[in-house]
mmCIF file of C-alpha atoms in Angstrom:
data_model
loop_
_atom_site.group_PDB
_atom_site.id
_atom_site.type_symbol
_atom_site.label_atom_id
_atom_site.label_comp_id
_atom_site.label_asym_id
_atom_site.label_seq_id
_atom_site.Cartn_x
_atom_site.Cartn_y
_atom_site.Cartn_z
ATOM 1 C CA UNK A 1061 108.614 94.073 53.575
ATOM 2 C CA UNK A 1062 112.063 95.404 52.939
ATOM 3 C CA UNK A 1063 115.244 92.504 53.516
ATOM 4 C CA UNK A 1064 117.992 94.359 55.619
ATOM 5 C CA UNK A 1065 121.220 92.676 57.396
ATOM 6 C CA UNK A 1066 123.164 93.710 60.353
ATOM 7 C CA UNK A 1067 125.756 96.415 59.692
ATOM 8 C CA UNK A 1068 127.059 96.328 62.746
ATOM 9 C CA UNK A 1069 126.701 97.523 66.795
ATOM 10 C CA UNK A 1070 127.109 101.362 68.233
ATOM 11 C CA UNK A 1071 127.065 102.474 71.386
ATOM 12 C CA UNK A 1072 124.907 105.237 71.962
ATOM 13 C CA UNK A 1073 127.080 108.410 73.272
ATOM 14 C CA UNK A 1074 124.976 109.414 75.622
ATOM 15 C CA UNK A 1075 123.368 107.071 77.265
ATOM 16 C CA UNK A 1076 126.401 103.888 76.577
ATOM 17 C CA UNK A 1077 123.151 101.775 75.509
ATOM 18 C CA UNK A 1078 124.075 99.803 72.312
ATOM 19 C CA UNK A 1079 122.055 100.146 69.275
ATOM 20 C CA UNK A 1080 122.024 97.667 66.365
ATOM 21 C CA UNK A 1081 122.189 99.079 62.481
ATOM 22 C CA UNK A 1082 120.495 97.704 60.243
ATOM 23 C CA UNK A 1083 120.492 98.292 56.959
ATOM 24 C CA UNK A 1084 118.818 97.382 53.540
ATOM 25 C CA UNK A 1085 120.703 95.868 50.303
ATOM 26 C CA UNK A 1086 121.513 98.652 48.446
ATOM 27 C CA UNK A 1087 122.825 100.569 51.782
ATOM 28 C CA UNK A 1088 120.097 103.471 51.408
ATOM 29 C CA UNK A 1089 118.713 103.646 54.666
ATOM 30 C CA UNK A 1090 119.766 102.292 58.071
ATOM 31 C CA UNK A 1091 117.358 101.579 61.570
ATOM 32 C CA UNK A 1092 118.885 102.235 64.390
ATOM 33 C CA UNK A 1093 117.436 99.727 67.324
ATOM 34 C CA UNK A 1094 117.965 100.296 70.840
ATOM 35 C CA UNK A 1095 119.199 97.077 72.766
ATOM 36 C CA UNK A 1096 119.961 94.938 75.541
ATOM 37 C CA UNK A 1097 123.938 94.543 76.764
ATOM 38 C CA UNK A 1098 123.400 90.854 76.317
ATOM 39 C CA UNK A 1099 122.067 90.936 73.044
ATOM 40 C CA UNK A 1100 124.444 93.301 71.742
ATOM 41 C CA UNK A 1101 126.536 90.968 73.087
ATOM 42 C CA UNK A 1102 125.508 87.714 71.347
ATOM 43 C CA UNK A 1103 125.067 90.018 67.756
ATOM 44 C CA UNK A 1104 128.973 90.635 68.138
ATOM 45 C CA UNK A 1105 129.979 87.185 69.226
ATOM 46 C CA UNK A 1106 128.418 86.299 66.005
ATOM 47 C CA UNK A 1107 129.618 88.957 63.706
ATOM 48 C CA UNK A 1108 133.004 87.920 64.747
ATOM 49 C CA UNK A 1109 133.044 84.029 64.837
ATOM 50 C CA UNK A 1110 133.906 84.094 68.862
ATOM 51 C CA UNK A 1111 133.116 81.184 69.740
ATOM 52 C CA UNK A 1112 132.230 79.793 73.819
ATOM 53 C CA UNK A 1113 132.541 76.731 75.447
ATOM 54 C CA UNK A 1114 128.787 76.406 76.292
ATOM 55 C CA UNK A 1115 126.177 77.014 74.106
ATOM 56 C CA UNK A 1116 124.724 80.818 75.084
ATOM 57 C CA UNK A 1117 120.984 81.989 75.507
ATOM 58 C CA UNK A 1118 120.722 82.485 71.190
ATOM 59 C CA UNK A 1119 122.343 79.192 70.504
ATOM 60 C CA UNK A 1120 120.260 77.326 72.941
ATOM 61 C CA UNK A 1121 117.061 78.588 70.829
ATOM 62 C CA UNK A 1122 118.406 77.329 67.772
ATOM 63 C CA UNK A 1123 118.880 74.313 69.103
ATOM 64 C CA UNK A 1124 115.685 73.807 69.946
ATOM 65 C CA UNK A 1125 114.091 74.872 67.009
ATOM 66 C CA UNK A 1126 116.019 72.445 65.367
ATOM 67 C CA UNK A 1127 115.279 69.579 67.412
ATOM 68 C CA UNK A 1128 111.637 70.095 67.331
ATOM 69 C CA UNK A 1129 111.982 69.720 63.413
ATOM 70 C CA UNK A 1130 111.560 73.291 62.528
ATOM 71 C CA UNK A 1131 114.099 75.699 61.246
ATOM 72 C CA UNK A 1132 113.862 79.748 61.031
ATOM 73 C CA UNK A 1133 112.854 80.593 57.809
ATOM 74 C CA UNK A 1134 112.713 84.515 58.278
ATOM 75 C CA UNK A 1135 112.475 87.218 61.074
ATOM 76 C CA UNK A 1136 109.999 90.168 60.296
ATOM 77 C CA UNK A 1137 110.072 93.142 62.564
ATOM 78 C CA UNK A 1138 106.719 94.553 61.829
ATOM 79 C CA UNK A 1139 105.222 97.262 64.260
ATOM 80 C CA UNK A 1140 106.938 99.828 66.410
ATOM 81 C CA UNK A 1141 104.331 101.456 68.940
ATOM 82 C CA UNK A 1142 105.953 104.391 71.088
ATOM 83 C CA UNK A 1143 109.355 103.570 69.854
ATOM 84 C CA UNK A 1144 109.414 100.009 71.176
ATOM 85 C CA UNK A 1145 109.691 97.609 68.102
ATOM 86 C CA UNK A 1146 107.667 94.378 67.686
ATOM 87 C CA UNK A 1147 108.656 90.904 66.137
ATOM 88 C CA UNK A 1148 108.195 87.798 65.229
ATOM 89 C CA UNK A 1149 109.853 84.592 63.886
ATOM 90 C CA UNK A 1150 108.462 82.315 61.754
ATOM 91 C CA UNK A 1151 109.675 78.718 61.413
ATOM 92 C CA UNK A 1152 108.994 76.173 59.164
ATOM 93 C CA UNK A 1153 109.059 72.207 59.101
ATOM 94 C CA UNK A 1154 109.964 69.959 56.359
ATOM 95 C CA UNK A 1155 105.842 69.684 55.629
ATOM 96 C CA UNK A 1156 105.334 73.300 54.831
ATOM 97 C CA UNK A 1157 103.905 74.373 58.413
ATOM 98 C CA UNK A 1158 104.468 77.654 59.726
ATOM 99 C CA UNK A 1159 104.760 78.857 63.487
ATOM 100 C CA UNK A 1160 104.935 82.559 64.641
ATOM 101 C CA UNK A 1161 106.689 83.242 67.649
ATOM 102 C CA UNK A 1162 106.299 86.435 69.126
ATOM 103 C CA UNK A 1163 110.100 88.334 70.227
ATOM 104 C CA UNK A 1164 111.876 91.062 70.919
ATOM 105 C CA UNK A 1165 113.730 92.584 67.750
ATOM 106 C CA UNK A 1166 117.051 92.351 69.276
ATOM 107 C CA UNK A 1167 116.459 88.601 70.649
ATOM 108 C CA UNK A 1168 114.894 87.827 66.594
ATOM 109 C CA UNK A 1169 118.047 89.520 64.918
ATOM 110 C CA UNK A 1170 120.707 87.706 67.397
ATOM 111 C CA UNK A 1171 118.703 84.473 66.211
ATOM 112 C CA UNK A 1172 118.626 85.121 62.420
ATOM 113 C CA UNK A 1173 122.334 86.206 62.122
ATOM 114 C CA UNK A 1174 122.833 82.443 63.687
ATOM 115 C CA UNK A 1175 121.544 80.624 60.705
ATOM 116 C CA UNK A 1176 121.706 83.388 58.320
ATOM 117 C CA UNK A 1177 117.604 83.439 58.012
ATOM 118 C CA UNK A 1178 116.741 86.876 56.553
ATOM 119 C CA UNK A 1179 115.646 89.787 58.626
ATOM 120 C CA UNK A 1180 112.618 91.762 57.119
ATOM 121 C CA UNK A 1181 111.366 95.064 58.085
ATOM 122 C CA UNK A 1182 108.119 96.752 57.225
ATOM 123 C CA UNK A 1183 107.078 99.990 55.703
ATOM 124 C CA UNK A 1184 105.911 101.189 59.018
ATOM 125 C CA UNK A 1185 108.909 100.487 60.782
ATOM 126 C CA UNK A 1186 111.622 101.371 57.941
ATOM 127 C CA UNK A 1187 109.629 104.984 57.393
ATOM 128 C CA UNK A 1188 109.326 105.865 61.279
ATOM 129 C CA UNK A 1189 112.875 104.839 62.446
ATOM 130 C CA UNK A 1190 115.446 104.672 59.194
ATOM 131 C CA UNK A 1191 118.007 106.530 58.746
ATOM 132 C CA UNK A 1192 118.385 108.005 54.842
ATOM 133 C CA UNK A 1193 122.047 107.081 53.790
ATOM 134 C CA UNK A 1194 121.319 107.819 49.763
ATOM 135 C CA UNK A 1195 120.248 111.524 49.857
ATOM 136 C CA UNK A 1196 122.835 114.450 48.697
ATOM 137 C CA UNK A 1197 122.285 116.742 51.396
ATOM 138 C CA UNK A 1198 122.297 114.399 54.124
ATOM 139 C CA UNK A 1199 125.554 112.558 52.256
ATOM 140 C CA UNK A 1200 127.785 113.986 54.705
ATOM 141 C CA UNK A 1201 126.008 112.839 58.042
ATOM 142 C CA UNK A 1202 125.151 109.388 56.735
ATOM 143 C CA UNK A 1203 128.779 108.882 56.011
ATOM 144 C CA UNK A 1204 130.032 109.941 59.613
ATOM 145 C CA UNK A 1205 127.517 107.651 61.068
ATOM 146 C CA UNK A 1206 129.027 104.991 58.417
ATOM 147 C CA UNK A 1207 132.019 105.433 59.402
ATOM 148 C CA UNK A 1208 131.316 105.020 63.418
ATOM 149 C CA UNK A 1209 129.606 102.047 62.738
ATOM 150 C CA UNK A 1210 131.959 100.136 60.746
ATOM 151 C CA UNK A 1211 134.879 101.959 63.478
ATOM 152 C CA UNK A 1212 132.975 100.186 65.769
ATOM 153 C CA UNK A 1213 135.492 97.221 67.323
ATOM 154 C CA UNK A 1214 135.042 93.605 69.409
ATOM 155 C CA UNK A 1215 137.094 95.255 72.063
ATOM 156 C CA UNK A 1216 134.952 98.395 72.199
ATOM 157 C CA UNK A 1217 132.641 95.466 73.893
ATOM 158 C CA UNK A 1218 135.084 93.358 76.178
ATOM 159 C CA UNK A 1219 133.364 94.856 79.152
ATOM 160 C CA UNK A 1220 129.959 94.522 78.409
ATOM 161 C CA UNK A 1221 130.912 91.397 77.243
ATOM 162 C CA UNK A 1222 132.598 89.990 79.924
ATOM 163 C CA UNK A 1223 129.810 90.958 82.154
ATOM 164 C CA UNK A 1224 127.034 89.313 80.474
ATOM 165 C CA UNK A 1225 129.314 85.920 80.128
ATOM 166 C CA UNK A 1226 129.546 86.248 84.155
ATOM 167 C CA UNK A 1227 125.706 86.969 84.138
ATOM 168 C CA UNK A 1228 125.177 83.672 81.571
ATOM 169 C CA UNK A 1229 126.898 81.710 83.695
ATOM 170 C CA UNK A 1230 125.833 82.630 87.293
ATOM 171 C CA UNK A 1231 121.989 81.680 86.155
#
């Protein structure tokens, strides 16, 4: 398993989707993920300390992770089957017991970024969706798509934004 951390969000050009980059410790490769608006959503809040009056979708988990006497100890996104990714969260209690919870990649990273639990990726996954960032001849791409991601701004999301806080709070 390889530790990586959010770089940031993009929005996909063509399609407007938004895409979380991750990417590992030594900034060699990045994995792109395809996501939900209201994930992307609470990755950003997150990235940039916004805070809401009510506790959102991500924040509600923690909670109750916490109350049950468990914290996260570690997201691992493990399998990707016809480009859809697979993971799970594992949380621990003060006696050393560990529970795997099955979840979406996007829903596990919004989670981890919350409590700063690391984010692990495996071979399978880093070799069939990375992005190389470390080789010469591919220097020049990986720094334009560098540079777009860390271009990438809070306001760039205000709409999709705004819409899922409607959505939260009309459920």
């Amino acid at each position: 398993m390889i530790e990586m951390k959010v770089m940031g969000i993009a929005l996909d050009t063509r399609t407007g989707s938004p895409i979380v980059v991750l990417h590992d410790k030594d900034n060699r490769k990045a994995l792109p993920i395809w996501i939900g608006s209201a994930e992307a959503s609470a990755i950003i809040r997150k990235i940039e300390n916004l805070t809401v009056a009510r506790p959102m979708t991500h924040d509600l988990i923690i909670d109750i992770i916490k109350k049950t006497g468990y914290e996260l100890d570690r997201v691992e996104i493990n399998d990707v089957e016809k480009e859809t990714y697979y993971a799970t969260l594992y949380l621990k209690n003060d006696d050393g017991k560990e529970i795997e919870i099955d979840s979406r990649p996007s829903d596990a990273i919004a989670v981890a970024i919350r409590v700063d639990a690391p984010i692990f990726i495996s071979a399978k996954v880093l070799s069939s969706g990375s992005v190389s960032t470390d080789s010469a001849k591919d220097e020049e791409e990986a720094q334009e798509f560098k540079n777009f991601v860390q271009s990438i701004k809070p306001s760039d999301f205000a709409r999709l934004m705004k819409e899922n806080d409607q959505h939260e709070s009309d459920q």
